[in-house]
Short mmCIF file of C-alpha atoms and ligand atoms in Angstrom, two decimals:
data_model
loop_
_atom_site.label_atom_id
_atom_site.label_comp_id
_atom_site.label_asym_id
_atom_site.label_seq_id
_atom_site.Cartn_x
_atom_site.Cartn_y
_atom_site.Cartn_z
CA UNK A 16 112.81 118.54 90.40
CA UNK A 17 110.97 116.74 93.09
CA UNK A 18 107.59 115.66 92.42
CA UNK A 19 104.98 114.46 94.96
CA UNK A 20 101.58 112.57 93.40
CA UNK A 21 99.00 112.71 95.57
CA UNK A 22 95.21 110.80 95.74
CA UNK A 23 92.77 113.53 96.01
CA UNK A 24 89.52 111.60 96.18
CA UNK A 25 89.07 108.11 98.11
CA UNK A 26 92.10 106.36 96.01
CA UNK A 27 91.91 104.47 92.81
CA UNK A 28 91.70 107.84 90.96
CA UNK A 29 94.91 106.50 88.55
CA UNK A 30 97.76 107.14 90.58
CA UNK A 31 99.99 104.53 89.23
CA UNK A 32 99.54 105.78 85.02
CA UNK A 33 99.99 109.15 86.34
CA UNK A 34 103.16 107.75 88.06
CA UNK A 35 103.99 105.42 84.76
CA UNK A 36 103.73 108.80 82.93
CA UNK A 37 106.39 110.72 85.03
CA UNK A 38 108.59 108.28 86.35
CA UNK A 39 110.60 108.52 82.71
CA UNK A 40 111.96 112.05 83.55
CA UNK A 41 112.82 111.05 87.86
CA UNK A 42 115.83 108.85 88.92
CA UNK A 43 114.35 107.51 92.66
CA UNK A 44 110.40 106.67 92.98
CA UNK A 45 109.22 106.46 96.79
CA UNK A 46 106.32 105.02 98.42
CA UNK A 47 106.20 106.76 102.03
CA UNK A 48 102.53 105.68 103.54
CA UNK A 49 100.19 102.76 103.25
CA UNK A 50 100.95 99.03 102.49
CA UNK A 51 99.31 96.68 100.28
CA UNK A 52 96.21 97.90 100.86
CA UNK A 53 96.74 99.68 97.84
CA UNK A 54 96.46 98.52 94.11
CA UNK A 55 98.27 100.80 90.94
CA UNK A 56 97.09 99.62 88.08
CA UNK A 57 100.46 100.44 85.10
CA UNK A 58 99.43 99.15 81.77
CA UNK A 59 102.93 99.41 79.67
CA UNK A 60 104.26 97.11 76.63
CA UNK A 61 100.54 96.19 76.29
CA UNK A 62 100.52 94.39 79.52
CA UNK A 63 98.82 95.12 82.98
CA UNK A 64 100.85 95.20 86.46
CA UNK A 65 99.11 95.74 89.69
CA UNK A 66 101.43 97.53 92.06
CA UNK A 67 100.64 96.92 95.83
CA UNK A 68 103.48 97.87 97.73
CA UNK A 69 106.41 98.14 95.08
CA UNK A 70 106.82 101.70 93.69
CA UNK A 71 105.61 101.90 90.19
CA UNK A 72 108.73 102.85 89.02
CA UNK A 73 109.90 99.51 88.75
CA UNK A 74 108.78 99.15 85.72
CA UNK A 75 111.16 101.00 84.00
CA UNK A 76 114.82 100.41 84.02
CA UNK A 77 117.19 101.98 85.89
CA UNK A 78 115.54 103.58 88.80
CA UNK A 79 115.83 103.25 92.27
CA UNK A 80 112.45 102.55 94.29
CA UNK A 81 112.33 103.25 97.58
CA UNK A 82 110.14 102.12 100.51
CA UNK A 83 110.18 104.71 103.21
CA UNK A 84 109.77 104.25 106.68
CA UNK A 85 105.97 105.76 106.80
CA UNK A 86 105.19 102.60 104.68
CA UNK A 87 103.61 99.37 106.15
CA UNK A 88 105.53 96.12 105.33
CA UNK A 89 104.35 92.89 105.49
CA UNK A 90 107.08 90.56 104.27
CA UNK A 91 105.20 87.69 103.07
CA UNK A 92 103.39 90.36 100.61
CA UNK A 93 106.35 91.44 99.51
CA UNK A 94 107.98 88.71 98.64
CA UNK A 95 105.13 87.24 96.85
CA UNK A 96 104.57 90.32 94.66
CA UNK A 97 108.32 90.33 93.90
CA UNK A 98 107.74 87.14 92.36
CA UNK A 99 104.38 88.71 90.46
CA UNK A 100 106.46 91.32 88.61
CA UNK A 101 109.73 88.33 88.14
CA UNK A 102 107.14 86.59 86.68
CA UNK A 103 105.60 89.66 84.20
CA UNK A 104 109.48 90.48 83.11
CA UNK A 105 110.69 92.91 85.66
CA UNK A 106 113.79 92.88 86.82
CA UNK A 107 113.83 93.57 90.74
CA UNK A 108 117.42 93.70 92.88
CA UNK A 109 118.93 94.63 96.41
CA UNK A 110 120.12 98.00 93.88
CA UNK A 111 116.68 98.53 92.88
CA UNK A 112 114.59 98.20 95.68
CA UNK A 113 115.43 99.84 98.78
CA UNK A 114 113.30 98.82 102.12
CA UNK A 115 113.73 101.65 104.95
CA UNK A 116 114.94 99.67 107.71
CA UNK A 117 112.57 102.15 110.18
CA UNK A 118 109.31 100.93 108.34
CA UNK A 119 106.90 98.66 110.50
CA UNK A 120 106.37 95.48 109.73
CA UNK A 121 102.67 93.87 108.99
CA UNK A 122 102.28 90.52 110.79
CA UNK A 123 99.82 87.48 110.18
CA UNK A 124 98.12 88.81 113.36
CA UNK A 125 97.91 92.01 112.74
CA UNK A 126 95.75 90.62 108.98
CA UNK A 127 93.76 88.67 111.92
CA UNK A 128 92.80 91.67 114.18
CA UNK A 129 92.18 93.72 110.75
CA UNK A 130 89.36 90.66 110.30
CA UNK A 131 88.10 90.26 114.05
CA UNK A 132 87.69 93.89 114.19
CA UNK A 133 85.76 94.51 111.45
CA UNK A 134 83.40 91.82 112.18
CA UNK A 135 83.15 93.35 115.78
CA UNK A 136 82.17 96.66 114.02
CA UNK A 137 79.13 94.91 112.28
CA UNK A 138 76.70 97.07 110.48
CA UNK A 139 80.17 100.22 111.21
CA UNK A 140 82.38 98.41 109.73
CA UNK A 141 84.93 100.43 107.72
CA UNK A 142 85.07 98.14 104.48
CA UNK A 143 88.53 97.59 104.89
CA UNK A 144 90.92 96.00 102.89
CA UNK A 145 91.67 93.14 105.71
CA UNK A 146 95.27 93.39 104.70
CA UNK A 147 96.25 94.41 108.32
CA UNK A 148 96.89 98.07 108.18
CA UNK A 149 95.03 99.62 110.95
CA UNK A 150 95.94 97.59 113.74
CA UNK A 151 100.00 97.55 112.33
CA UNK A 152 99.85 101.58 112.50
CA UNK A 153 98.24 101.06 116.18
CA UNK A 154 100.86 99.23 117.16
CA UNK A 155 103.62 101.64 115.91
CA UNK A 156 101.78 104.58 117.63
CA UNK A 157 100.84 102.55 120.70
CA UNK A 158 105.03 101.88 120.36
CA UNK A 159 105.04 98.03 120.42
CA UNK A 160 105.75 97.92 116.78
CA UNK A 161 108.57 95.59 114.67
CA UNK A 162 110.45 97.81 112.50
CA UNK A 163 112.40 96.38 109.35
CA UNK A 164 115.72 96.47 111.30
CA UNK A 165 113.99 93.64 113.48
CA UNK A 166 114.76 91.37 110.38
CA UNK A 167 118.28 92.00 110.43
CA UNK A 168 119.13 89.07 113.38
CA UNK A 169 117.32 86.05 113.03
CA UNK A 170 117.61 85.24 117.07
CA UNK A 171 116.38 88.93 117.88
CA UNK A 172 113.32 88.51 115.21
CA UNK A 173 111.70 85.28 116.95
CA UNK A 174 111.89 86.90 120.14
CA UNK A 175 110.06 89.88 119.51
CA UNK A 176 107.88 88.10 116.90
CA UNK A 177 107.04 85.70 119.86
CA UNK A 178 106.49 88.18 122.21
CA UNK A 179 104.09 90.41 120.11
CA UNK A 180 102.11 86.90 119.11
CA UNK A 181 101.23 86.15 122.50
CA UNK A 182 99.57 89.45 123.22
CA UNK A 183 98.17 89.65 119.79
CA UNK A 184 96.63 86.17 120.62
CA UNK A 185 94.92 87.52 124.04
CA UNK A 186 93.20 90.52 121.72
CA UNK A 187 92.21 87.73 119.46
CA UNK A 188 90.35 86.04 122.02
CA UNK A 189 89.01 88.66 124.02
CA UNK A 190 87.45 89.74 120.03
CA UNK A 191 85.31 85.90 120.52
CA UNK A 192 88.29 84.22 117.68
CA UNK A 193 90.46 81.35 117.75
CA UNK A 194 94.72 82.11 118.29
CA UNK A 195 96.95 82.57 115.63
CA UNK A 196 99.23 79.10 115.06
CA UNK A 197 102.58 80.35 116.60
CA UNK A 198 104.86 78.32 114.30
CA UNK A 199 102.64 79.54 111.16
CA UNK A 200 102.93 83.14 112.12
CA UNK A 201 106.94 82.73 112.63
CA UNK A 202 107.57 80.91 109.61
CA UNK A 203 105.58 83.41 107.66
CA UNK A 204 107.78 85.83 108.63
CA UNK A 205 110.95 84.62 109.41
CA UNK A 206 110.81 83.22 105.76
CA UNK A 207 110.25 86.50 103.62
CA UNK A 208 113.33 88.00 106.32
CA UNK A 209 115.77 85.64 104.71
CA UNK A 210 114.34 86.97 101.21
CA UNK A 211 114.48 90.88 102.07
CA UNK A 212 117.19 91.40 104.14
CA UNK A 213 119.83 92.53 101.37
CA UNK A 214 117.33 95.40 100.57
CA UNK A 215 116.94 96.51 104.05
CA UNK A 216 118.65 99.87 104.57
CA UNK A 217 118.62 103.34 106.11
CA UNK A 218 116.91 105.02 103.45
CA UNK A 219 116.62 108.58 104.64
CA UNK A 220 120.64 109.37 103.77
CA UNK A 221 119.87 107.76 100.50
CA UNK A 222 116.93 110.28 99.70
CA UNK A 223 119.25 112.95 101.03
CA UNK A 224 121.63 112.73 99.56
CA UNK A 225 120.16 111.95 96.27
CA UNK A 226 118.12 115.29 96.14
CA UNK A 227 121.29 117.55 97.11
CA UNK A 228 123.01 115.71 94.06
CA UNK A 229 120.39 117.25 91.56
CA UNK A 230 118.71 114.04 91.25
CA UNK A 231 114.46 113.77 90.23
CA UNK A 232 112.47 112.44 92.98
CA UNK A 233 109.03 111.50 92.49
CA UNK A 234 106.68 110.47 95.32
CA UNK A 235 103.63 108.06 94.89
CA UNK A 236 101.02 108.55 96.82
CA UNK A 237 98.93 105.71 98.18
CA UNK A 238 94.78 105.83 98.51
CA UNK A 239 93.57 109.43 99.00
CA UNK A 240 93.15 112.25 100.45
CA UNK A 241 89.92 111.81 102.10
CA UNK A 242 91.08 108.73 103.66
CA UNK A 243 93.43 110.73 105.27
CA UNK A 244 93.63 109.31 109.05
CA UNK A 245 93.20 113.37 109.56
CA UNK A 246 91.54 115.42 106.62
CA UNK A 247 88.96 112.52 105.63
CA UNK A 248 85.73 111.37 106.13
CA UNK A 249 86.82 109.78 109.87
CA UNK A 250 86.36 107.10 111.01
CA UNK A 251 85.61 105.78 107.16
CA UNK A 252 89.58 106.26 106.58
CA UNK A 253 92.89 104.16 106.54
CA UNK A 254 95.15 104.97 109.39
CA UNK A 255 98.24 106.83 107.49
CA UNK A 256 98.81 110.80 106.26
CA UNK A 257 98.08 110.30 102.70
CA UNK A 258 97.61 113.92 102.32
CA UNK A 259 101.22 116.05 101.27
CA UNK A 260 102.27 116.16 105.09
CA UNK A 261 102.88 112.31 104.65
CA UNK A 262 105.42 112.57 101.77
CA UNK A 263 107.55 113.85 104.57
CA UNK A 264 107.44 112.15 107.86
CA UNK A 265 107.10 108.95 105.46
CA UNK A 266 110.16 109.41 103.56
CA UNK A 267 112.98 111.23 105.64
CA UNK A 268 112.36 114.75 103.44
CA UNK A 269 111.76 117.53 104.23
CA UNK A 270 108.84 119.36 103.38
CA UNK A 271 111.87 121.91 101.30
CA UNK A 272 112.61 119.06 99.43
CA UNK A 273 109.50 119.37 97.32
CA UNK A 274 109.18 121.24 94.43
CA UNK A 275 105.73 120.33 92.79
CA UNK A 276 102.48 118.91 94.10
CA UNK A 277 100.43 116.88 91.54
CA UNK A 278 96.82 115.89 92.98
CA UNK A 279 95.24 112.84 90.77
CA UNK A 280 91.21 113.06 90.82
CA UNK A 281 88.64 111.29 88.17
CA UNK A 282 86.68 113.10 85.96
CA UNK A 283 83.85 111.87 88.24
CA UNK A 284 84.76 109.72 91.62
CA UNK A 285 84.45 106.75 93.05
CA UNK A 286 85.07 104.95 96.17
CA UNK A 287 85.42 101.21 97.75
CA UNK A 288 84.56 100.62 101.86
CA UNK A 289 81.97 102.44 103.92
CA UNK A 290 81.10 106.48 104.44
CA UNK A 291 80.19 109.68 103.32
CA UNK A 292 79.65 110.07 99.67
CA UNK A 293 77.63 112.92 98.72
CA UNK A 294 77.39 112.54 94.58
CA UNK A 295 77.19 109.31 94.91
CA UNK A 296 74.74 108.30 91.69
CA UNK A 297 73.21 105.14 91.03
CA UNK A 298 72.66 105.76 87.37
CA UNK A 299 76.16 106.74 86.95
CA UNK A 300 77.20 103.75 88.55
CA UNK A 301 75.29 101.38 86.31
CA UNK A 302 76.68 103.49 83.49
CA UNK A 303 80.23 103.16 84.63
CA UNK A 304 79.92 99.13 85.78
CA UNK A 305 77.73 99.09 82.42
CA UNK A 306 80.87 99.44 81.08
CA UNK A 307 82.96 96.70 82.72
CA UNK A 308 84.87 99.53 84.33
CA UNK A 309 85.45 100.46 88.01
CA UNK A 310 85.50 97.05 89.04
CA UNK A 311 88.88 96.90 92.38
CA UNK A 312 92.43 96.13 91.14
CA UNK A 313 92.97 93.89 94.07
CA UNK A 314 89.55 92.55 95.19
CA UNK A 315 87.47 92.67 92.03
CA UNK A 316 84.40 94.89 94.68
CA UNK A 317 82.56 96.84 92.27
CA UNK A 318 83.37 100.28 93.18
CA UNK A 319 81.16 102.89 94.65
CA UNK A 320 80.44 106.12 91.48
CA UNK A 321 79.49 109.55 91.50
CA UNK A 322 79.57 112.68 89.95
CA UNK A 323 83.31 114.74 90.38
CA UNK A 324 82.57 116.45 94.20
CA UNK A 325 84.11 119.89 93.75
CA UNK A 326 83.60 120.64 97.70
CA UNK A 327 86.53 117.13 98.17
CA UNK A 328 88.47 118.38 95.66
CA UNK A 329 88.71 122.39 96.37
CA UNK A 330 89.39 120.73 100.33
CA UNK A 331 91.88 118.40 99.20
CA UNK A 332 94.02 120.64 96.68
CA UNK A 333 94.14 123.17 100.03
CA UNK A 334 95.51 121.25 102.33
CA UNK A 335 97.39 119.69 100.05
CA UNK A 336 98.82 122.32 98.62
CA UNK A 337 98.15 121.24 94.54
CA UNK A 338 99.58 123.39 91.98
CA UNK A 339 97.88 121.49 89.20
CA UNK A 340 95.62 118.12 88.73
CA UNK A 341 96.42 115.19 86.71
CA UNK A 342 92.99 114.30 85.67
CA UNK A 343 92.04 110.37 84.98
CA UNK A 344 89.26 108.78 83.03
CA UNK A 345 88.05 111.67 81.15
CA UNK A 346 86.89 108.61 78.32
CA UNK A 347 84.70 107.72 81.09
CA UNK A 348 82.03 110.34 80.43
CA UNK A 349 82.73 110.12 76.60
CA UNK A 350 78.53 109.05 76.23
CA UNK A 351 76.85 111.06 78.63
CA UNK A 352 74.14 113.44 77.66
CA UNK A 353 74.77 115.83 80.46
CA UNK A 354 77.86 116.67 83.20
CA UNK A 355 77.14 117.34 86.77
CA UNK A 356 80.27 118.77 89.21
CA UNK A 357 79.19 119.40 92.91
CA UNK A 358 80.14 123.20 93.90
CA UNK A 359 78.75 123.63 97.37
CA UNK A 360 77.04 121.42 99.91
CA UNK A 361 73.75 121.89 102.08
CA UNK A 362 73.32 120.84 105.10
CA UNK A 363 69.86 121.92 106.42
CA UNK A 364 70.02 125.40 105.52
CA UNK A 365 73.97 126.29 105.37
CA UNK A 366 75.73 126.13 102.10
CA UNK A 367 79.27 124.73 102.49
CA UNK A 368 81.90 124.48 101.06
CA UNK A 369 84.19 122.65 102.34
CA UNK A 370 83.26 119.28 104.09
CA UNK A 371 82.34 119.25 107.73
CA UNK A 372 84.18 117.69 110.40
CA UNK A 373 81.45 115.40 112.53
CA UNK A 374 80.57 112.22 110.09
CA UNK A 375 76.70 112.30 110.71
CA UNK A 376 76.43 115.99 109.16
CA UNK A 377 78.96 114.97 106.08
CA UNK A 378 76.46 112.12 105.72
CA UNK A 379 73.24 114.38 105.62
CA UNK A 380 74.83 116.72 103.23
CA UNK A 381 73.13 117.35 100.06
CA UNK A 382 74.77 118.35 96.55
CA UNK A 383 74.85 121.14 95.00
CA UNK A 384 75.55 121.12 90.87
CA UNK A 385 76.61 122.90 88.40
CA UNK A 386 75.18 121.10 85.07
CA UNK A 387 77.86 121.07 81.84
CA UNK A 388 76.69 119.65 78.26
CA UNK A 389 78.68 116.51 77.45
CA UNK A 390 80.24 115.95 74.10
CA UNK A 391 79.26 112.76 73.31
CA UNK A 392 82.50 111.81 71.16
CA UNK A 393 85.24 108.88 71.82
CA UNK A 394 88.21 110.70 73.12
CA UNK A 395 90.41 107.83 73.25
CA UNK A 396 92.47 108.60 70.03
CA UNK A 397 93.00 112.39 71.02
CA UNK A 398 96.29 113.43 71.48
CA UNK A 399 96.41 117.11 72.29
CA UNK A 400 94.33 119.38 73.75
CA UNK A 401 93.17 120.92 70.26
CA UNK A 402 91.91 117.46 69.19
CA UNK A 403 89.68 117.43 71.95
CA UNK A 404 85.99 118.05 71.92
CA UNK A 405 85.03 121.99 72.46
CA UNK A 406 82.72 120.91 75.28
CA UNK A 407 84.82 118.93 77.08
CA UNK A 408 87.79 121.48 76.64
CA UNK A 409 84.84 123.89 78.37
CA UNK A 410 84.95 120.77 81.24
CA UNK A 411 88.08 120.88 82.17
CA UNK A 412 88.62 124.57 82.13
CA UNK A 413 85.20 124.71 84.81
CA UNK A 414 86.46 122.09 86.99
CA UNK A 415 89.70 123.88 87.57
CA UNK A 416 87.57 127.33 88.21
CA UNK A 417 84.96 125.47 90.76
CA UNK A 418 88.03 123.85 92.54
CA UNK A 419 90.44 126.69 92.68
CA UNK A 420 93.12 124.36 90.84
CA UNK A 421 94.31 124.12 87.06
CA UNK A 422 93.91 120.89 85.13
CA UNK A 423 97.57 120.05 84.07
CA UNK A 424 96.78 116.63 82.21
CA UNK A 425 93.61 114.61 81.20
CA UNK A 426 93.42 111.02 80.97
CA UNK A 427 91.85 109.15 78.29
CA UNK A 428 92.88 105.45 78.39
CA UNK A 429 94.55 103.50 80.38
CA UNK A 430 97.31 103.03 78.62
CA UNK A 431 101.12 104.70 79.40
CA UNK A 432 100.48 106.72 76.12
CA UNK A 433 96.81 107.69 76.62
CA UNK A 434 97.63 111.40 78.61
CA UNK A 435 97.17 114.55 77.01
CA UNK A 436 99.36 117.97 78.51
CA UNK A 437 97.16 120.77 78.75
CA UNK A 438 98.96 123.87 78.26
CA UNK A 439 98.61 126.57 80.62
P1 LIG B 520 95.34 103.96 91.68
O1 LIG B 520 95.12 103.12 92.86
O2 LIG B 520 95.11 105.41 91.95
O3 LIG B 520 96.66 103.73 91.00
O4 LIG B 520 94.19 103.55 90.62
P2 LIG B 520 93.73 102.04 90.25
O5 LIG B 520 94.77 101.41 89.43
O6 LIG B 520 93.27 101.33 91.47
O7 LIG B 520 92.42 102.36 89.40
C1 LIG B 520 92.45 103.21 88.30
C2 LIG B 520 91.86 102.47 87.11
O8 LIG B 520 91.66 103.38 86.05
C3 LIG B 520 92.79 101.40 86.54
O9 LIG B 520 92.00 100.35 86.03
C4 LIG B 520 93.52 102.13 85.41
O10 LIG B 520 94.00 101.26 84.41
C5 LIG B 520 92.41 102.99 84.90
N1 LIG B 520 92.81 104.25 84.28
C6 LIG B 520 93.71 105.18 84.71
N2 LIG B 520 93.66 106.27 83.92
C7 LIG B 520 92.72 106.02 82.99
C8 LIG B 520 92.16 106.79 81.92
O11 LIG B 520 92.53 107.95 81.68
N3 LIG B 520 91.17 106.20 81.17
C9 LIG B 520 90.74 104.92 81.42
N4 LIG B 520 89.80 104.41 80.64
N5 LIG B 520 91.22 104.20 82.43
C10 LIG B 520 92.19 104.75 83.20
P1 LIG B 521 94.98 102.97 96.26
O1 LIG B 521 96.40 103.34 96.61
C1 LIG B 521 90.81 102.77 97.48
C2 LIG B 521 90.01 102.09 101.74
C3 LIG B 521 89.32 100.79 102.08
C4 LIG B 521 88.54 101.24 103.29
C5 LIG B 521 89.48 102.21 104.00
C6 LIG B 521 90.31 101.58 105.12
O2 LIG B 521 94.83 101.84 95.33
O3 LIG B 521 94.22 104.20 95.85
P2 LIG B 521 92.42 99.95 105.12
O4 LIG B 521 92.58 98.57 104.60
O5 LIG B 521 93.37 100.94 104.56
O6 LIG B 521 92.38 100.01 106.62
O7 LIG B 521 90.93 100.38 104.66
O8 LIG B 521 90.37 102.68 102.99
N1 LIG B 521 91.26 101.96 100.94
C7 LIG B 521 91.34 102.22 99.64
N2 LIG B 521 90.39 102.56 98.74
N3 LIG B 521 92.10 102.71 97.08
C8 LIG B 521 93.06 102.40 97.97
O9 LIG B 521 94.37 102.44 97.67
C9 LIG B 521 92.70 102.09 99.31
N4 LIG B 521 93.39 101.73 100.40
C10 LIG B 521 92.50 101.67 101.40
O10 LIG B 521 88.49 100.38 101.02
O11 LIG B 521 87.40 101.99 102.90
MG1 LIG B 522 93.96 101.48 93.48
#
């Protein structure tokens, strides 16, 4: 059974304990778009890990994590949160963690031109997570790129590294900012080569070959489905597929490979960076922060909160192709009076619902919502779905309903044993 885990809001919705959760029944975990932009928060053994570019699955022994070729590398990352998880316990190997030797490889410069674009964006400015993303998928799609097989010869590596910081530099300074340091930017990466290079392979046979021997695959998605470089709220978006079409061209399987489709979502939703956000609540917010939670995993931004947006969500589990949700942070709401799920959006006088394409109408969009009672009870010690509350049983069933997808699992803790099955 292949399994593919998908972000179906703007990321941070609890991919990594949904991953946690299933990685005890799958053999490979693989990471096929993104980089360290994202953060999976795992909290196992009664400690915390933040995951940025390591599968999840490495927390558990004896499975093989993969990083497929849609993924962004960038070495010096890697290396140092290798040493993170050393440090936390976790034992990491060449047999352990594969690297695709097809992925691209984030530079210092390409961090740089993350920055100097940004600031050239001023007031636009996407809110990104500076870690070099953007400009590192331009360059594979503009087909300049280093690929992971670039490490493999020393000699080859500082010619193209050279090369690709010289031109990098001129962008730089055309963008009004000083040069990258040549010998800085080499070192950096020529460093972290040394380091990875026994778990740089061709992954794609691997994967293969694995899934036509009856072995469990599970896929972890990275940030979300509407910062899909395609299906999201554009230009407000990272530059990868992090919708289901992704899994593939990211990994080396095909799209018959998969057998099961699990989107993640929040029991309400949240979002870090700039653009469209249509439930977006400031009481809720100050409720949730209130709270200490929704605070980033990597950068400590408070994040943005709303009410769940049933027009993303019935969008996202289409084109995604869902058959059920794993729901997070259902504790969240544990104290509210009242429940509010967006069904439909307005937008002068058309009711939508699903979200419109040009960014100025998503951003004059108005919610529609369906009001719910809450239940007012801690549901942090429930362990089945009898135990909890009638109205929030009544929740769950609606949200399914309003976004045309079943509720598989619910959330209430962070913790690895915190997740309640819903049966069907
Ligand atoms: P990811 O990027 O999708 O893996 O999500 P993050 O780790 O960035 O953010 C999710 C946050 O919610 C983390 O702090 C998790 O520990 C926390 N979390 C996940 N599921 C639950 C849940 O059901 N209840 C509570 N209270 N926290 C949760
Ligand atoms: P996980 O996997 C939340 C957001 C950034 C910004 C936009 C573009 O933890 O869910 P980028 O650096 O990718 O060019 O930034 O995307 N973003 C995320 N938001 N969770 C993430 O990952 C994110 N990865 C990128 O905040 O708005
Ligand atoms: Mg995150």
């Amino acid at each position: 059974m292949n399994t593919l885990v998908i972000g179906s809001q703007w990321g941070d919705e609890g991919k990594g304990k949904v991953i946690d959760f299933l990685t005890e029944s799958a053999d490979f975990v693989v990471r096929s778009q993104g980089g360290s932009n994202a953060g999976h928060t795992v909290i196992a053994h009664g400690k915390k890990y933040v995951l940025h570019l390591v599968p999840s699955g490495i927390l558990w022994s004896g499975k093989v994590n993969v990083i497929g070729n849609g993924v962004v590398i960038n070495p010096a990352s890697l290396v140092e949160e290798i040493a993170y998880l050393r440090g936390l316990g976790v034992q990491i190997s060449p047999e352990n963690l594969l690297l695709s030797d097809r992925a691209h490889v984030v530079l210092p410069i390409h961090k740089l031109l993350d920055a100097a674009q940004e600031e050239a964006l001023g007031a636009n400015k996407i809110g990104t997570t500076k870690q070099g993303i953007g400009p590192t998928y331009a360059d594979k799609v503009r087909r300049i790129g280093i690929r992971m097989a670039d490490l493999s010869d020393p000699a080859h590596l500082r010619e193209v590294l050279s090369a690709r910081i010289v031109t990098a530099n001129e962008e730089l300074n055309r963008l009004g900012h000083p040069a990258a340091d040549m010998q800085e930017c080499l070192a950096d990466v020529m460093q972290a080569a040394d380091i990875l290079r026994p778990h740089i392979t061709d992954t794609i046979p691997v994967l293969n070959k694995a899934i036509r021997s009856g072995k469990n695959v599970l896929f972890e998605g990275a940030q979300g489905a509407m910062l899909d470089i395609d299906f999201g709220t554009y230009p407000f978006v990272t530059s990868s597929n992090t919708s289901a079409g992704g899994c593939c061209t990211g990994s080396g399987v095909p799209p018959t490979g998969i057998d099961k489709i699990i989107g993640v979502c929040k029991a309400y939703t949240t979002r870090v960076g700039s653009g469209p956000f249509v439930t977006e609540d400031a009481d809720i917010a100050d409720y949730l922060h209130g709270l200490g939670r929704e605070f980033g995993a990597t950068t400590g931004r408070p994040r943005r909160c709303g009410w769940a947006d049933g027009v993303v969500l019935r969008f996202s589990a289409m084109f995604n192709g869902f058959d059920e949700m794993a729901m997070t942070n259902l504790d969240g709401l544990d104290a509210c009076e009242e429940i509010k799920i967006c069904t439909a959006y307005k937008l002068g006088d058309r009711t939508l619902d699903v979200p419109p394409a040009l960014i100025s109408d998503w951003e004059q969009c108005k919610p529609v919502y369906e009001t719910l009672p809450g239940w007012k009870q801690d549901t942090t010690k429930c362990t089945s779905w009898d135990q909890l509350p009638a109205n929030c049983r009544a929740y769950l069933k609606r949200f399914g309903e309003i976004i045309g997808c079943p509720v598989g699992s619910v959330g209430v803790g962070p913790d690895r044993e915190q997740t309640i099955t819903i049966p069907r």
